[in-house]
């Protein structure tokens, strides 16, 4: 699991840096460079983790105001990792995370579950699920449609790191053996 944690630590640090660069129109090249690196970590069937921009994505007013707004950008929270033995992929990990740039407040909401496996000796995100708060279930976002959140394979182990806060559904999912 240490390799999976390190994979996400690195990914979230790059994402944090890209979010920072997105706030400065003169840093568009740096932003796009990081986004390309980030998106190498997902399979083609997945939506990109972040989008490339040909021109600065925000209004002039945004860029003027963002320089006056000095809140730190924080990496996503990693809540837990569940290790499975999957019939198609072999080792498969479900990684439960917060929204990007979750801030430093007391609300730590469970936002996504990235499904990761080894492909040609590289870790890749092969599917993503997000909560459907209306149904209380996980909804498929992208990736391998054959993967089902509640049927990922034989459960091998679970490591829990940080419990969601002010998120009843997220706490329930955190405590479940999924």
Tab-separated table of C-alpha atoms in Angstrom:
chain	number	residue	atom	x	y	z
A	1	UNK	CA	0.000	0.000	0.000
A	2	UNK	CA	2.962	2.286	0.506
A	3	UNK	CA	3.474	2.522	-3.275
A	4	UNK	CA	-0.182	3.461	-3.755
A	5	UNK	CA	0.012	6.137	-1.038
A	6	UNK	CA	3.147	7.583	-2.614
A	7	UNK	CA	1.490	7.548	-6.055
A	8	UNK	CA	-1.368	9.657	-4.698
A	9	UNK	CA	0.879	11.948	-2.638
A	10	UNK	CA	2.811	12.773	-5.792
A	11	UNK	CA	-0.345	13.112	-7.890
A	12	UNK	CA	-2.010	15.411	-5.361
A	13	UNK	CA	1.077	17.614	-5.053
A	14	UNK	CA	1.166	18.074	-8.850
A	15	UNK	CA	-2.576	18.774	-8.859
A	16	UNK	CA	-2.095	21.354	-6.092
A	17	UNK	CA	0.674	23.039	-8.085
A	18	UNK	CA	-1.464	23.051	-11.254
A	19	UNK	CA	-4.341	24.652	-9.334
A	20	UNK	CA	-1.917	27.339	-8.151
A	21	UNK	CA	-0.689	27.996	-11.712
A	22	UNK	CA	-4.281	28.167	-13.002
A	23	UNK	CA	-4.684	31.352	-10.965
A	24	UNK	CA	-2.050	33.211	-12.999
A	25	UNK	CA	-2.572	33.759	-16.704
A	26	UNK	CA	1.176	34.208	-17.227
A	27	UNK	CA	1.681	30.655	-15.863
A	28	UNK	CA	-0.447	28.942	-18.527
A	29	UNK	CA	2.513	26.955	-19.911
A	30	UNK	CA	3.470	25.692	-16.442
A	31	UNK	CA	-0.161	24.768	-15.796
A	32	UNK	CA	-0.479	22.839	-19.065
A	33	UNK	CA	2.822	21.049	-18.484
A	34	UNK	CA	1.637	19.780	-15.103
A	35	UNK	CA	-1.774	18.823	-16.474
A	36	UNK	CA	-0.091	16.694	-19.149
A	37	UNK	CA	1.926	14.941	-16.420
A	38	UNK	CA	-1.185	14.376	-14.311
A	39	UNK	CA	-3.204	12.969	-17.179
A	40	UNK	CA	-0.515	10.367	-17.946
A	41	UNK	CA	-1.761	8.645	-14.793
A	42	UNK	CA	-5.166	7.730	-16.216
A	43	UNK	CA	-6.164	5.264	-18.931
A	44	UNK	CA	-7.645	6.604	-22.160
A	45	UNK	CA	-11.208	5.668	-21.169
A	46	UNK	CA	-11.001	7.989	-18.176
A	47	UNK	CA	-11.851	11.670	-18.254
A	48	UNK	CA	-8.704	13.775	-17.696
A	49	UNK	CA	-7.886	14.688	-14.114
A	50	UNK	CA	-7.551	18.302	-15.256
A	51	UNK	CA	-8.135	20.011	-18.605
A	52	UNK	CA	-5.538	21.644	-20.817
A	53	UNK	CA	-6.198	25.265	-21.771
A	54	UNK	CA	-5.167	26.977	-25.004
A	55	UNK	CA	-5.882	30.387	-23.508
A	56	UNK	CA	-6.172	31.500	-19.878
A	57	UNK	CA	-9.410	29.953	-18.611
A	58	UNK	CA	-10.631	32.796	-16.405
A	59	UNK	CA	-11.704	36.416	-16.816
A	60	UNK	CA	-9.399	39.394	-16.301
A	61	UNK	CA	-11.393	40.242	-13.177
A	62	UNK	CA	-10.661	36.770	-11.741
A	63	UNK	CA	-6.914	37.151	-12.256
A	64	UNK	CA	-6.945	40.600	-10.651
A	65	UNK	CA	-8.891	39.360	-7.616
A	66	UNK	CA	-7.005	36.078	-7.168
A	67	UNK	CA	-3.760	37.967	-6.527
A	68	UNK	CA	-5.511	39.744	-3.675
A	69	UNK	CA	-6.875	36.484	-2.237
A	70	UNK	CA	-4.215	34.723	-0.205
A	71	UNK	CA	-5.705	31.383	0.928
A	72	UNK	CA	-3.314	28.429	0.667
A	73	UNK	CA	-4.011	25.668	-1.821
A	74	UNK	CA	-4.121	22.288	-0.117
A	75	UNK	CA	-3.771	18.807	-1.611
A	76	UNK	CA	-6.648	16.342	-1.539
A	77	UNK	CA	-7.161	14.214	1.545
A	78	UNK	CA	-6.614	10.466	1.197
A	79	UNK	CA	-9.141	8.765	3.469
A	80	UNK	CA	-8.576	5.078	2.852
A	81	UNK	CA	-7.247	2.504	0.408
A	82	UNK	CA	-8.852	-0.871	-0.132
A	83	UNK	CA	-6.860	-3.634	-1.836
A	84	UNK	CA	-8.668	-6.211	-3.983
A	85	UNK	CA	-7.780	-9.217	-6.101
A	86	UNK	CA	-9.677	-8.659	-9.349
A	87	UNK	CA	-10.309	-11.266	-12.047
A	88	UNK	CA	-9.309	-8.931	-14.895
A	89	UNK	CA	-6.623	-6.700	-13.412
A	90	UNK	CA	-5.139	-8.756	-10.594
A	91	UNK	CA	-4.243	-6.293	-7.839
A	92	UNK	CA	-6.694	-3.417	-7.733
A	93	UNK	CA	-6.904	-0.589	-5.217
A	94	UNK	CA	-9.909	1.594	-4.403
A	95	UNK	CA	-8.654	4.962	-3.135
A	96	UNK	CA	-11.151	7.196	-1.357
A	97	UNK	CA	-10.323	10.910	-1.561
A	98	UNK	CA	-11.626	14.434	-1.008
A	99	UNK	CA	-12.293	17.121	-3.567
A	100	UNK	CA	-9.247	18.882	-5.019
A	101	UNK	CA	-8.101	21.866	-2.929
A	102	UNK	CA	-10.281	20.959	0.073
A	103	UNK	CA	-9.139	23.917	2.151
A	104	UNK	CA	-8.061	23.838	5.759
A	105	UNK	CA	-11.468	23.922	7.487
A	106	UNK	CA	-13.212	21.260	9.538
A	107	UNK	CA	-15.291	19.858	6.669
A	108	UNK	CA	-13.579	16.882	5.074
A	109	UNK	CA	-16.076	15.413	2.620
A	110	UNK	CA	-15.583	12.166	0.721
A	111	UNK	CA	-15.696	13.171	-2.945
A	112	UNK	CA	-14.295	10.424	-5.185
A	113	UNK	CA	-13.031	6.902	-5.358
A	114	UNK	CA	-10.239	6.313	-7.856
A	115	UNK	CA	-9.656	2.701	-8.905
A	116	UNK	CA	-5.964	2.030	-9.516
A	117	UNK	CA	-4.019	-0.909	-10.928
A	118	UNK	CA	-0.632	-1.719	-12.410
A	119	UNK	CA	-0.440	-1.483	-16.196
A	120	UNK	CA	2.973	-2.262	-17.692
A	121	UNK	CA	4.554	-1.701	-14.255
A	122	UNK	CA	3.013	1.783	-13.926
A	123	UNK	CA	0.146	2.656	-11.607
A	124	UNK	CA	-2.851	3.961	-13.557
A	125	UNK	CA	-6.302	5.158	-12.606
A	126	UNK	CA	-8.671	2.858	-14.511
A	127	UNK	CA	-12.029	4.072	-13.145
A	128	UNK	CA	-13.594	6.773	-11.027
A	129	UNK	CA	-16.727	6.749	-8.913
A	130	UNK	CA	-18.313	9.718	-7.144
A	131	UNK	CA	-21.081	9.711	-4.549
A	132	UNK	CA	-24.644	10.070	-5.743
A	133	UNK	CA	-25.992	11.669	-2.600
A	134	UNK	CA	-29.596	11.274	-3.817
A	135	UNK	CA	-29.366	7.475	-3.984
A	136	UNK	CA	-26.707	6.970	-1.320
A	137	UNK	CA	-24.622	4.908	-3.751
A	138	UNK	CA	-21.474	5.309	-5.788
A	139	UNK	CA	-21.987	6.530	-9.372
A	140	UNK	CA	-19.666	5.633	-12.239
A	141	UNK	CA	-17.841	8.698	-13.634
A	142	UNK	CA	-15.462	7.202	-16.185
A	143	UNK	CA	-12.951	4.538	-17.075
A	144	UNK	CA	-13.526	0.810	-17.404
A	145	UNK	CA	-17.299	0.316	-17.435
A	146	UNK	CA	-16.874	-3.340	-16.501
A	147	UNK	CA	-15.717	-2.353	-13.022
A	148	UNK	CA	-18.541	-2.138	-10.495
A	149	UNK	CA	-17.937	-0.313	-7.241
A	150	UNK	CA	-19.498	-3.004	-5.086
A	151	UNK	CA	-17.957	-5.906	-7.057
A	152	UNK	CA	-14.280	-5.026	-7.398
A	153	UNK	CA	-13.063	-8.506	-6.451
A	154	UNK	CA	-11.871	-10.376	-3.396
A	155	UNK	CA	-11.150	-7.984	-0.533
A	156	UNK	CA	-7.532	-8.405	0.627
A	157	UNK	CA	-6.962	-5.484	3.004
A	158	UNK	CA	-8.046	-1.998	4.047
A	159	UNK	CA	-5.951	0.863	5.380
A	160	UNK	CA	-7.776	3.837	6.863
A	161	UNK	CA	-5.876	7.109	7.260
A	162	UNK	CA	-8.216	10.039	7.844
A	163	UNK	CA	-11.905	9.905	8.681
A	164	UNK	CA	-14.206	12.289	6.786
A	165	UNK	CA	-15.678	15.071	8.941
A	166	UNK	CA	-19.149	16.647	8.765
A	167	UNK	CA	-20.114	14.065	6.133
A	168	UNK	CA	-22.415	11.318	7.432
A	169	UNK	CA	-22.463	9.405	4.136
A	170	UNK	CA	-18.677	9.688	3.793
A	171	UNK	CA	-18.117	8.452	7.354
A	172	UNK	CA	-20.402	5.489	6.649
A	173	UNK	CA	-18.406	4.641	3.494
A	174	UNK	CA	-15.134	5.104	5.365
A	175	UNK	CA	-16.188	2.560	7.975
A	176	UNK	CA	-17.574	0.026	5.470
A	177	UNK	CA	-15.415	-2.831	4.317
A	178	UNK	CA	-15.403	-1.722	0.684
